[in-house]
Short mmCIF file of C-alpha atoms and ligand atoms in Angstrom, two decimals:
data_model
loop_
_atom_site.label_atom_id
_atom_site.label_comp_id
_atom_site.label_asym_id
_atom_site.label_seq_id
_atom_site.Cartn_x
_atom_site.Cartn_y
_atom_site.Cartn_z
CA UNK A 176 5.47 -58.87 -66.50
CA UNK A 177 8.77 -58.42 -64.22
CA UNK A 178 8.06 -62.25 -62.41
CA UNK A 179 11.05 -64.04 -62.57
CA UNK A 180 10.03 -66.35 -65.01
CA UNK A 181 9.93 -63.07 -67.76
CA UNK A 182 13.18 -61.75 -66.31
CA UNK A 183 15.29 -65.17 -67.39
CA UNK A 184 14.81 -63.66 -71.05
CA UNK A 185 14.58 -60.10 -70.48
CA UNK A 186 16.89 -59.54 -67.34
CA UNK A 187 20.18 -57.98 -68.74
CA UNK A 188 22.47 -57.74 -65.15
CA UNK A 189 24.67 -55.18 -66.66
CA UNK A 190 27.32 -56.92 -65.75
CA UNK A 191 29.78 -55.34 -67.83
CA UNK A 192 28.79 -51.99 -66.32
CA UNK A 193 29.17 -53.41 -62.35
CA UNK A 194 33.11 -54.64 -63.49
CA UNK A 195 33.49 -50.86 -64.54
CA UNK A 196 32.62 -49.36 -61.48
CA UNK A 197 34.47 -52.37 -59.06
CA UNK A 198 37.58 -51.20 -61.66
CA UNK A 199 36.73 -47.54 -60.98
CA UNK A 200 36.85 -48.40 -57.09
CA UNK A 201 40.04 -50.24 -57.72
CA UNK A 202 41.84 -46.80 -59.38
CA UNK A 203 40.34 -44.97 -56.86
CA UNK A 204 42.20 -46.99 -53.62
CA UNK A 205 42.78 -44.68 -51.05
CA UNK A 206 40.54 -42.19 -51.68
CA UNK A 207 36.90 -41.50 -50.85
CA UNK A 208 34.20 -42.41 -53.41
CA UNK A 209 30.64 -41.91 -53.39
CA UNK A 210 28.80 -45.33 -53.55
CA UNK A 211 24.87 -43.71 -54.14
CA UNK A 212 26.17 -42.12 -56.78
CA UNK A 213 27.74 -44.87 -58.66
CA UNK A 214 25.09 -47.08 -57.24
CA UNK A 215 22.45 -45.09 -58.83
CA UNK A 216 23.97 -45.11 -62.27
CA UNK A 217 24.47 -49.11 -62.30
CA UNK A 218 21.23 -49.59 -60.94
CA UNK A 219 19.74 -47.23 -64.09
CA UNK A 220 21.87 -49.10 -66.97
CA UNK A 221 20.64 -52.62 -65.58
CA UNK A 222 16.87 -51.06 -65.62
CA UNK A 223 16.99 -49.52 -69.07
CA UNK A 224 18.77 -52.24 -70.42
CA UNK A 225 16.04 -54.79 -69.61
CA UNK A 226 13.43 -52.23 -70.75
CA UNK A 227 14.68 -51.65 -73.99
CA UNK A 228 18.30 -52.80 -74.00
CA UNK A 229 17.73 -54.92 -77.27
CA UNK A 230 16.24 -52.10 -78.62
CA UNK A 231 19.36 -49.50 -78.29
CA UNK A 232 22.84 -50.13 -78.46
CA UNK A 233 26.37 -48.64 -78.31
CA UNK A 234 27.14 -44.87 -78.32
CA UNK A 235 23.52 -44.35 -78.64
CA UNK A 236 22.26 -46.10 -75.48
CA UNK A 237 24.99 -43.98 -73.54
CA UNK A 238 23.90 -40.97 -74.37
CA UNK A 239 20.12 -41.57 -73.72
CA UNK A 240 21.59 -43.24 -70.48
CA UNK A 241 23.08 -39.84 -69.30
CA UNK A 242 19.66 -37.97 -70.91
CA UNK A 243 17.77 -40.38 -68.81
CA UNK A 244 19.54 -40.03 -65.64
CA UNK A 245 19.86 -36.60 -65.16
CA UNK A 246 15.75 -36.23 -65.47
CA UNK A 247 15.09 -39.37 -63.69
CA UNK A 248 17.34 -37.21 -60.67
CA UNK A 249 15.33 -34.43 -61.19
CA UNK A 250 12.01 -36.19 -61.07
CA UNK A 251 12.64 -37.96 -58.32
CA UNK A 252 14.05 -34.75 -56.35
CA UNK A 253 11.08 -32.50 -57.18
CA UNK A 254 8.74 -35.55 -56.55
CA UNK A 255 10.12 -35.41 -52.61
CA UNK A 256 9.75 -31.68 -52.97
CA UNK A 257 7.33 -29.92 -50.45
CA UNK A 258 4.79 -28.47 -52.11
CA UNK A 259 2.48 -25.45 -51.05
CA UNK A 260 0.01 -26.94 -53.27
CA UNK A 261 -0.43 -29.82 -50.99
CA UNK A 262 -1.06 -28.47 -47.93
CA UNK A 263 -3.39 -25.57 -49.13
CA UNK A 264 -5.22 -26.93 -52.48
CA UNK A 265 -6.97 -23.69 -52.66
CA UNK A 266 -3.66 -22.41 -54.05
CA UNK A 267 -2.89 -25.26 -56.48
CA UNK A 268 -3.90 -23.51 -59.46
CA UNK A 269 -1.13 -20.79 -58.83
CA UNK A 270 1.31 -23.48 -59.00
CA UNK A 271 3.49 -20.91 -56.49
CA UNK A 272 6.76 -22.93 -56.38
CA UNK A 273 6.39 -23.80 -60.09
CA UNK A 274 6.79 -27.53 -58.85
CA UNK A 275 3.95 -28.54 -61.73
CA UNK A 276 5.73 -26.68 -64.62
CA UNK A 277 9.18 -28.16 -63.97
CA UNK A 278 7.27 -31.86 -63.94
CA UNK A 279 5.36 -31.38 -66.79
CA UNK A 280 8.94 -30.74 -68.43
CA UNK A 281 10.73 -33.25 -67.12
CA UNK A 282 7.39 -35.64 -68.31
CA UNK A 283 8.01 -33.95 -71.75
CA UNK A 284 11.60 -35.03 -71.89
CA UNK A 285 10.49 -38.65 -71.17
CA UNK A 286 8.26 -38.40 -73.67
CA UNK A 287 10.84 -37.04 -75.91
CA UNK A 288 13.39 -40.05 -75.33
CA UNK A 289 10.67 -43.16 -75.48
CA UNK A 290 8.98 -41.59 -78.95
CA UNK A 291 13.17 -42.23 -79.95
CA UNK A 292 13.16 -45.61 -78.58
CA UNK A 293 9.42 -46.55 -79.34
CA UNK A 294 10.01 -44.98 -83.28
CA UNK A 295 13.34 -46.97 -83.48
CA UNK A 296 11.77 -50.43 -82.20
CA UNK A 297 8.61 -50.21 -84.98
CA UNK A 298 11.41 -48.85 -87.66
CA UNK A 299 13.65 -52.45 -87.04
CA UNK A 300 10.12 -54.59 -87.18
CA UNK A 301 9.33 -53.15 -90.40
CA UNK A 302 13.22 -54.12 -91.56
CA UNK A 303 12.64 -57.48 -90.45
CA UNK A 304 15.42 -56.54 -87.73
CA UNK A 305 16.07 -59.44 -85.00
CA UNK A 306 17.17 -58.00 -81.64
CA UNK A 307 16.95 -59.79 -78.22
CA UNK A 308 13.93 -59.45 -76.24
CA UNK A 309 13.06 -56.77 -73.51
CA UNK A 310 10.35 -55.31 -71.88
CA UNK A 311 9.02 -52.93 -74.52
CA UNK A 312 9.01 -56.33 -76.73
CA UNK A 313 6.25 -57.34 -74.36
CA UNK A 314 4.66 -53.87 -73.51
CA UNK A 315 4.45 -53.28 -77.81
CA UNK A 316 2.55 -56.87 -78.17
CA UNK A 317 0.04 -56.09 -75.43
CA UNK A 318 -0.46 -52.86 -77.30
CA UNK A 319 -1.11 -54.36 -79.98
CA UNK A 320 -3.70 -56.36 -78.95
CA UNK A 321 -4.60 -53.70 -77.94
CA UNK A 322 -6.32 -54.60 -74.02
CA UNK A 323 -10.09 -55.30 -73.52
CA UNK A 324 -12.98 -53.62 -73.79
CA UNK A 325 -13.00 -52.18 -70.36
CA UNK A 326 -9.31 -51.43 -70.06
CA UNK A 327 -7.75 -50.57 -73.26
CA UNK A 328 -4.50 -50.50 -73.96
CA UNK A 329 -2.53 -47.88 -75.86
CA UNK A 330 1.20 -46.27 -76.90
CA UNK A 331 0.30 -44.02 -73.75
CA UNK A 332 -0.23 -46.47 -71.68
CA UNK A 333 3.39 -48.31 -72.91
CA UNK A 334 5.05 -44.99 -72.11
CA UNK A 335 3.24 -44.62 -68.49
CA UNK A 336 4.78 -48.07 -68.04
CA UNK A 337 8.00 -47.25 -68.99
CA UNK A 338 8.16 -44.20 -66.85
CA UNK A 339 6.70 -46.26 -63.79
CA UNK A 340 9.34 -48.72 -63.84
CA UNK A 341 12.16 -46.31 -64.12
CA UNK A 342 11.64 -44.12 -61.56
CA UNK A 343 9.97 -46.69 -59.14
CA UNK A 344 13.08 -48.94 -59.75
CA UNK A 345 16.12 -46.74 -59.61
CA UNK A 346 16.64 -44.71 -56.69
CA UNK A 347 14.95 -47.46 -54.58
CA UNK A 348 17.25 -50.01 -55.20
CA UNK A 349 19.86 -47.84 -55.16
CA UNK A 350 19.18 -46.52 -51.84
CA UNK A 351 18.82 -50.04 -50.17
CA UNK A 352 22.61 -50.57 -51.49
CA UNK A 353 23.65 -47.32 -50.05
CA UNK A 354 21.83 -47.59 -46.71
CA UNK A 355 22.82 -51.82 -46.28
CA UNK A 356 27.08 -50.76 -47.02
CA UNK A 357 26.54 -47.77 -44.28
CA UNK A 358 24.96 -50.04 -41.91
CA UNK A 359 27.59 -52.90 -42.72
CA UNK A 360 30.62 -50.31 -42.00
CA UNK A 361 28.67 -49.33 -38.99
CA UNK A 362 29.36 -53.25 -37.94
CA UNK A 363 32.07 -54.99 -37.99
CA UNK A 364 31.09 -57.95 -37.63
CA UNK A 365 28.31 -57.86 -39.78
CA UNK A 366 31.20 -57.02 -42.55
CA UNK A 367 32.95 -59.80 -41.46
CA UNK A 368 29.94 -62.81 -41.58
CA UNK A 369 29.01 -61.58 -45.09
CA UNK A 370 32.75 -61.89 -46.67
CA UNK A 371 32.84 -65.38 -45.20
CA UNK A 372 29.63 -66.76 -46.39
CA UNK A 373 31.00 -65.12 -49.79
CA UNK A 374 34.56 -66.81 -49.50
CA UNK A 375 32.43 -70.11 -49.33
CA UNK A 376 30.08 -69.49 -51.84
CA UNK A 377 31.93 -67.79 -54.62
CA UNK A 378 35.90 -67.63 -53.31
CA UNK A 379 38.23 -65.43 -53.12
CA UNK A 380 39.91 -66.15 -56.52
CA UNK A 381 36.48 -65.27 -58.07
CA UNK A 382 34.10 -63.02 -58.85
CA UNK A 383 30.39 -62.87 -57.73
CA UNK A 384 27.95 -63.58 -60.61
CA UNK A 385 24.12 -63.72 -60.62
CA UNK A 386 23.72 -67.00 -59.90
CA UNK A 387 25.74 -66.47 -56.69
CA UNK A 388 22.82 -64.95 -55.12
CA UNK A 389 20.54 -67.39 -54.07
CA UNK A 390 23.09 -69.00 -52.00
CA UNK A 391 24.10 -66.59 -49.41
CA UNK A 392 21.68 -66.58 -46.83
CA UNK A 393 22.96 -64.33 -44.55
CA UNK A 394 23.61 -61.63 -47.28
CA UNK A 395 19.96 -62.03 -48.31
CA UNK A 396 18.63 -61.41 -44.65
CA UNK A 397 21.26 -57.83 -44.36
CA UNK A 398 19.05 -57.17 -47.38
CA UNK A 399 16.01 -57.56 -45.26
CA UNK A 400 16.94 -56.34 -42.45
CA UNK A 401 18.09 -52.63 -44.54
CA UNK A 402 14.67 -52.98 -45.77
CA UNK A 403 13.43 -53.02 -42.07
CA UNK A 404 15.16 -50.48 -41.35
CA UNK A 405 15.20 -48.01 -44.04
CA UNK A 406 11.92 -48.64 -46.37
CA UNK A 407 12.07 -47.01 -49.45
CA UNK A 408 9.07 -45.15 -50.16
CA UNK A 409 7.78 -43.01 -47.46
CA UNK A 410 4.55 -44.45 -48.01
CA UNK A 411 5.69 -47.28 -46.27
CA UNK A 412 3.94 -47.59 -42.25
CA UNK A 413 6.25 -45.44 -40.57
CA UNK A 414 5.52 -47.50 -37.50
CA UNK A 415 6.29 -50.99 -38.81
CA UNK A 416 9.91 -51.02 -39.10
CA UNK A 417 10.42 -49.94 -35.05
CA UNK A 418 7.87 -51.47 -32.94
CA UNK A 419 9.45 -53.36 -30.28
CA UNK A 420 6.05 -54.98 -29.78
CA UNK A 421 7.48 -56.80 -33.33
CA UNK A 422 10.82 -56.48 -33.13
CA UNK A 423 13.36 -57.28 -30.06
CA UNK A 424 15.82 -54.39 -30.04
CA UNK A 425 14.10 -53.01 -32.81
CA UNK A 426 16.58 -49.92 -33.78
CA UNK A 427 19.49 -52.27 -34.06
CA UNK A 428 20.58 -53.68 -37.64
CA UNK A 429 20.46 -57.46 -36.53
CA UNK A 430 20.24 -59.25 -40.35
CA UNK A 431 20.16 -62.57 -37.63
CA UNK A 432 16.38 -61.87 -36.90
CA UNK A 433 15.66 -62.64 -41.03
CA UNK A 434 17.57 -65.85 -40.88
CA UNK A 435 14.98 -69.14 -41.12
CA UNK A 436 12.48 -66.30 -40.30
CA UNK A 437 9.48 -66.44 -42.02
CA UNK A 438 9.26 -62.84 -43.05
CA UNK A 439 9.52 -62.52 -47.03
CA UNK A 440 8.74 -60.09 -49.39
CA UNK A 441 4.94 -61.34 -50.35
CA UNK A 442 3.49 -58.22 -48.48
CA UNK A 443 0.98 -61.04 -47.07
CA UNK A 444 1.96 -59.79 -43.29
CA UNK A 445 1.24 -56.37 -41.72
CA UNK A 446 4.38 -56.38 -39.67
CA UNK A 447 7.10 -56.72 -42.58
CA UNK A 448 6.48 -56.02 -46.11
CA UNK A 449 8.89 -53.14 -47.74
CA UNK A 450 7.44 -53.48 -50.94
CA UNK A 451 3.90 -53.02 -50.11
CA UNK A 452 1.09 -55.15 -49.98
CA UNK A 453 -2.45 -56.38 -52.45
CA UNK A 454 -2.66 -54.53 -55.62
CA UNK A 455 -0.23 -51.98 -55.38
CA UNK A 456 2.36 -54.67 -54.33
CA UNK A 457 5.74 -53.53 -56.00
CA UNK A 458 5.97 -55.05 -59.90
CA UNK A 459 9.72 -55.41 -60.15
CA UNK A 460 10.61 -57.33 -56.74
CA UNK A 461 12.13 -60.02 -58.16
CA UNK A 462 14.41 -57.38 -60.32
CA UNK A 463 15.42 -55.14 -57.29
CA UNK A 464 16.44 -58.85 -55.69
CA UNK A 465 18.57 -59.70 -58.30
CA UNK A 466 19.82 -56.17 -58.65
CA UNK A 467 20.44 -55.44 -54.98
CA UNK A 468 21.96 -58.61 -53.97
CA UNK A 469 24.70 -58.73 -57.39
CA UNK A 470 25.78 -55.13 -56.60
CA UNK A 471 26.03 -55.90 -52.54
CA UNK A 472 27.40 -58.85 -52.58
CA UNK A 473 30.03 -57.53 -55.63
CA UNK A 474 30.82 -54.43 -52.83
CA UNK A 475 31.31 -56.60 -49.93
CA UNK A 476 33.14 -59.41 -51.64
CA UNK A 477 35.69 -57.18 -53.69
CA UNK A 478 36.11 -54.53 -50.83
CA UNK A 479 36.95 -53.79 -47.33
CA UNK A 480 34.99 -50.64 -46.66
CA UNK A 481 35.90 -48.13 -44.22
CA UNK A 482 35.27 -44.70 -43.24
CA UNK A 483 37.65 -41.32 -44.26
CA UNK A 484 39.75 -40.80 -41.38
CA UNK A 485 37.69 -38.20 -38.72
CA UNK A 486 34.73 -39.18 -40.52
CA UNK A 487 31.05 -40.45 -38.64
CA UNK A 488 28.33 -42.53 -39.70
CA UNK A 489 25.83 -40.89 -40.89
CA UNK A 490 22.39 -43.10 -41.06
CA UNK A 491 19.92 -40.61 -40.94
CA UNK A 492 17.33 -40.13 -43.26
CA UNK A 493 15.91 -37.28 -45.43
CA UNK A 494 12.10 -37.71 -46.47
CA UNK A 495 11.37 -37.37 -49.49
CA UNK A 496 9.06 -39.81 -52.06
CA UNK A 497 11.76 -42.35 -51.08
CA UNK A 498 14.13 -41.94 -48.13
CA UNK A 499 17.67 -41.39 -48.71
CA UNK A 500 20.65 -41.28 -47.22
CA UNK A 501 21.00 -37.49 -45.31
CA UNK A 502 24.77 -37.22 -46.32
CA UNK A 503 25.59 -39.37 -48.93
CA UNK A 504 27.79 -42.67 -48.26
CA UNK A 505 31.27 -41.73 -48.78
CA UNK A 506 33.83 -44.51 -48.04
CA UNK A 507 37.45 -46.02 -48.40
CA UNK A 508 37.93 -48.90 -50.66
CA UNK A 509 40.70 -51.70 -49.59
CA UNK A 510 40.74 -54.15 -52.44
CA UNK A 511 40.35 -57.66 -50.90
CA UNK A 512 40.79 -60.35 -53.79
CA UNK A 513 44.04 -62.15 -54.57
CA UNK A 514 44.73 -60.96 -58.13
CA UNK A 515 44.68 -57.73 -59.44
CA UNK A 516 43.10 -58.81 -62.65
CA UNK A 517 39.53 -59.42 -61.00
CA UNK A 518 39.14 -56.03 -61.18
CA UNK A 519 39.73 -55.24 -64.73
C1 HEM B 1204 14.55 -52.16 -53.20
C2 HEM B 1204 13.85 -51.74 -54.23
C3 HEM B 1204 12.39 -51.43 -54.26
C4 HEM B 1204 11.52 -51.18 -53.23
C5 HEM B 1204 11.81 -51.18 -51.73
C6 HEM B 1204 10.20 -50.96 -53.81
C7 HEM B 1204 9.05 -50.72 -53.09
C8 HEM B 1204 7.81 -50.47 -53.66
C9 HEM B 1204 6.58 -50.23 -52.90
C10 HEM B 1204 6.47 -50.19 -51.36
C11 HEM B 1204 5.59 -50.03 -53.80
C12 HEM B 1204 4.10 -49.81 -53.49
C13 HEM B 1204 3.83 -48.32 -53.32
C14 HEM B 1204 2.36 -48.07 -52.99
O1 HEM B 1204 1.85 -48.71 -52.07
O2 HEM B 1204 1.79 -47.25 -53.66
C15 HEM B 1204 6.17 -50.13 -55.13
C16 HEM B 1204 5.46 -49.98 -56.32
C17 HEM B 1204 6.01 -50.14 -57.57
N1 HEM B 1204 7.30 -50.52 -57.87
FE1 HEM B 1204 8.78 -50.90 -56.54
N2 HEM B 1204 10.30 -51.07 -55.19
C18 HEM B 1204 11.61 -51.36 -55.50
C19 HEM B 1204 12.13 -51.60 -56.76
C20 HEM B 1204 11.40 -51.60 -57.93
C21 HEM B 1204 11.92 -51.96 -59.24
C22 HEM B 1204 13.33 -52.45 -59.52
C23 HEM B 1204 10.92 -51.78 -60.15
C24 HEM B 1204 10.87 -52.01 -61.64
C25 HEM B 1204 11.87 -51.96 -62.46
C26 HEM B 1204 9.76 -51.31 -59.40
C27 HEM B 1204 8.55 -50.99 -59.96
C28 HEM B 1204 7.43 -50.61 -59.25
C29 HEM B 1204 6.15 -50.25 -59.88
C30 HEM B 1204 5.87 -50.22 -61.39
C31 HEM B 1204 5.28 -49.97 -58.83
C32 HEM B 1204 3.82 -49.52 -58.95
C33 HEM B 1204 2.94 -50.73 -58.83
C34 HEM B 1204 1.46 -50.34 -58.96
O3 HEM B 1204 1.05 -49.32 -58.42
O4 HEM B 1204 0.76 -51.08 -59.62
N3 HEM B 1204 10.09 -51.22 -58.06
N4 HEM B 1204 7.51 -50.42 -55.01
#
């Protein structure tokens, strides 16, 4: 459903929303800013806007946006959460840290906002309503036809969807932004080779659009090489991304070792595949490409980024159901393009 081919007429890049936060970058010259954090919530209007963007519009789509995010946070938060119940099932049915009545909540609250979104998308069928075409266009036909006889398919199944995409999608491709700008600031030169292959490709009297993205090479193997480095769900093989049976100099960010390599994202060899492998390969691949690369290569190619004076890089990692960043990128922004009005 997410191949590439259905995201030509579903994708919506949110490309309005990635100018607003390069223009919030811009006011914010000279000061720190927190690039997970505005990562997250680009990452989260691009998502929701393919889902159901023809569905909701203006003022309305805001505010479920900011609904959505905050329990999307929460979800994912409690999701990395230790839980008693884990370790000793014996005590699961005590639920001691509450962790299962604060998700069945949060799952509540989803439920809440699709019935909105699900009751408004039958209301403008019925009014002979034409909006573009997203996801839940496709998820309410296959509904309709309602599956097969062994696997049926119904509005619960449309919501499980829903809910699978969002939080599987967000903080993921968030993250690999976050963890890819650290690494870049942690080298130079790095920084450097990606704004030239950008001043080629798209120039410096420009701005980077979506169809930038399949010619930078060398931005497309940092991607990989963050994705070596920093896998996003912990269910990932621990051991894969640091063998230096695999890997020469394994714990060093070298995006070289993905150029001509043949490493890819098809989860077809043991040694490399970040999002997973056979059956339970990742659906939205192609989507956290086109998402990841815009917003990196829109970073790197607008900015310099540096560190707050007396500041270190921190790349650690905090486990949770996906691995973040331990302390949260903060950086400097030095605006890097020739006119001011690229980042209105
Ligand atoms: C850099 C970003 C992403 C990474 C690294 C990633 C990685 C993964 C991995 C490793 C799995 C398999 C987990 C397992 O083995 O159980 C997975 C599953 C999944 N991902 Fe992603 N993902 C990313 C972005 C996305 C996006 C953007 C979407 C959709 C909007 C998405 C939707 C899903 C779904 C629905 C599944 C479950 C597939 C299934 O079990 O059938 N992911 N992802």
């Amino acid at each position: 459903m997410l191949s590439n081919t259905t995201l030509d007429s579903v994708y919506n890049s949110g490309e309005k929303k990635l100018r607003e936060t390069v223009g919030y970058f811009y006011s914010r010259v000279g000061s720190a800013v927190n690039i997970g954090e505005q990562m997250f919530l680009n990452v989260l209007n691009v998502i929701t806007n393919t889902l159901w963007g023809g569905t909701v519009e203006g003022d309305e789509r805001a505010g479920l946006g900011a609904e959505f995010r905050e329990v999307v946070s929460e979800m994912t938060e409690l999701m990395g959460k230790p839980n008693v119940s884990d370790f000793y099932p014996g005590l699961a049915r005590f639920d001691l840290q509450g962790v299962e009545k604060q998700m069945a909540g949060l799952a509540q609250r989803f439920d809440v906002i699709f019935e909105k979104v699900i009751d408004q998308r039958l209301r403008m069928e019925k009014e002979g309503v034409k909006k573009s075409i997203d996801v839940l266009t496709f998820l309410l036909k296959l509904k309709d036809e309602g599956g097969d006889s062994k696997t049926p398919f119904t509005m619960t199944h449309v919501k499980a969807l829903l809910v699978d995409m969002v939080v599987g999608g967000t903080d993921t491709s968030s993250n690999t932004v976050e963890f890819a700008l650290a690494e870049i600031m942690h080298r130079p030169e790095v920084m450097k080779k990606a704004q030239q292959e950008l001043e080629a490709v798209v120039g410096k009297h420009n701005i980077v659009e979506e169809s930038h993205i399949h010619n930078l090479p060398y931005l497309q193997a940092v991607m990989k090489e963050t994705l070596r480095l920093h896998p996003a769900p912990a269910t990932t093989s621990p051991s894969m991304p640091k063998d230096p049976s695999i890997w020469v100099n394994p714990l060093v960010f070298d995006p070289e070792r993905f150029l001509n390599s043949k490493w890819d994202y098809s989860g077809n060899d043991f040694n490399y595949f970040p999002f997973g492998s056979g059956r339970r390969i990742c659906a939205g691949i192609a989507m956290a490409e086109r998402m990841v690369m815009h917003s990196l290569a829109t970073l790197v190619h607008s900015f310099d980024w540096t560190l707050p004076q007396g500041q270190k890089l921190d790349l650690s990692e905090k486990f949770g159901i996906v691995l973040k960043k331990k302390i949260p990128s903060v950086a400097l922004p030095t605006p890097r393009l020739s006119d001011p009005a690229l980042y209105d």
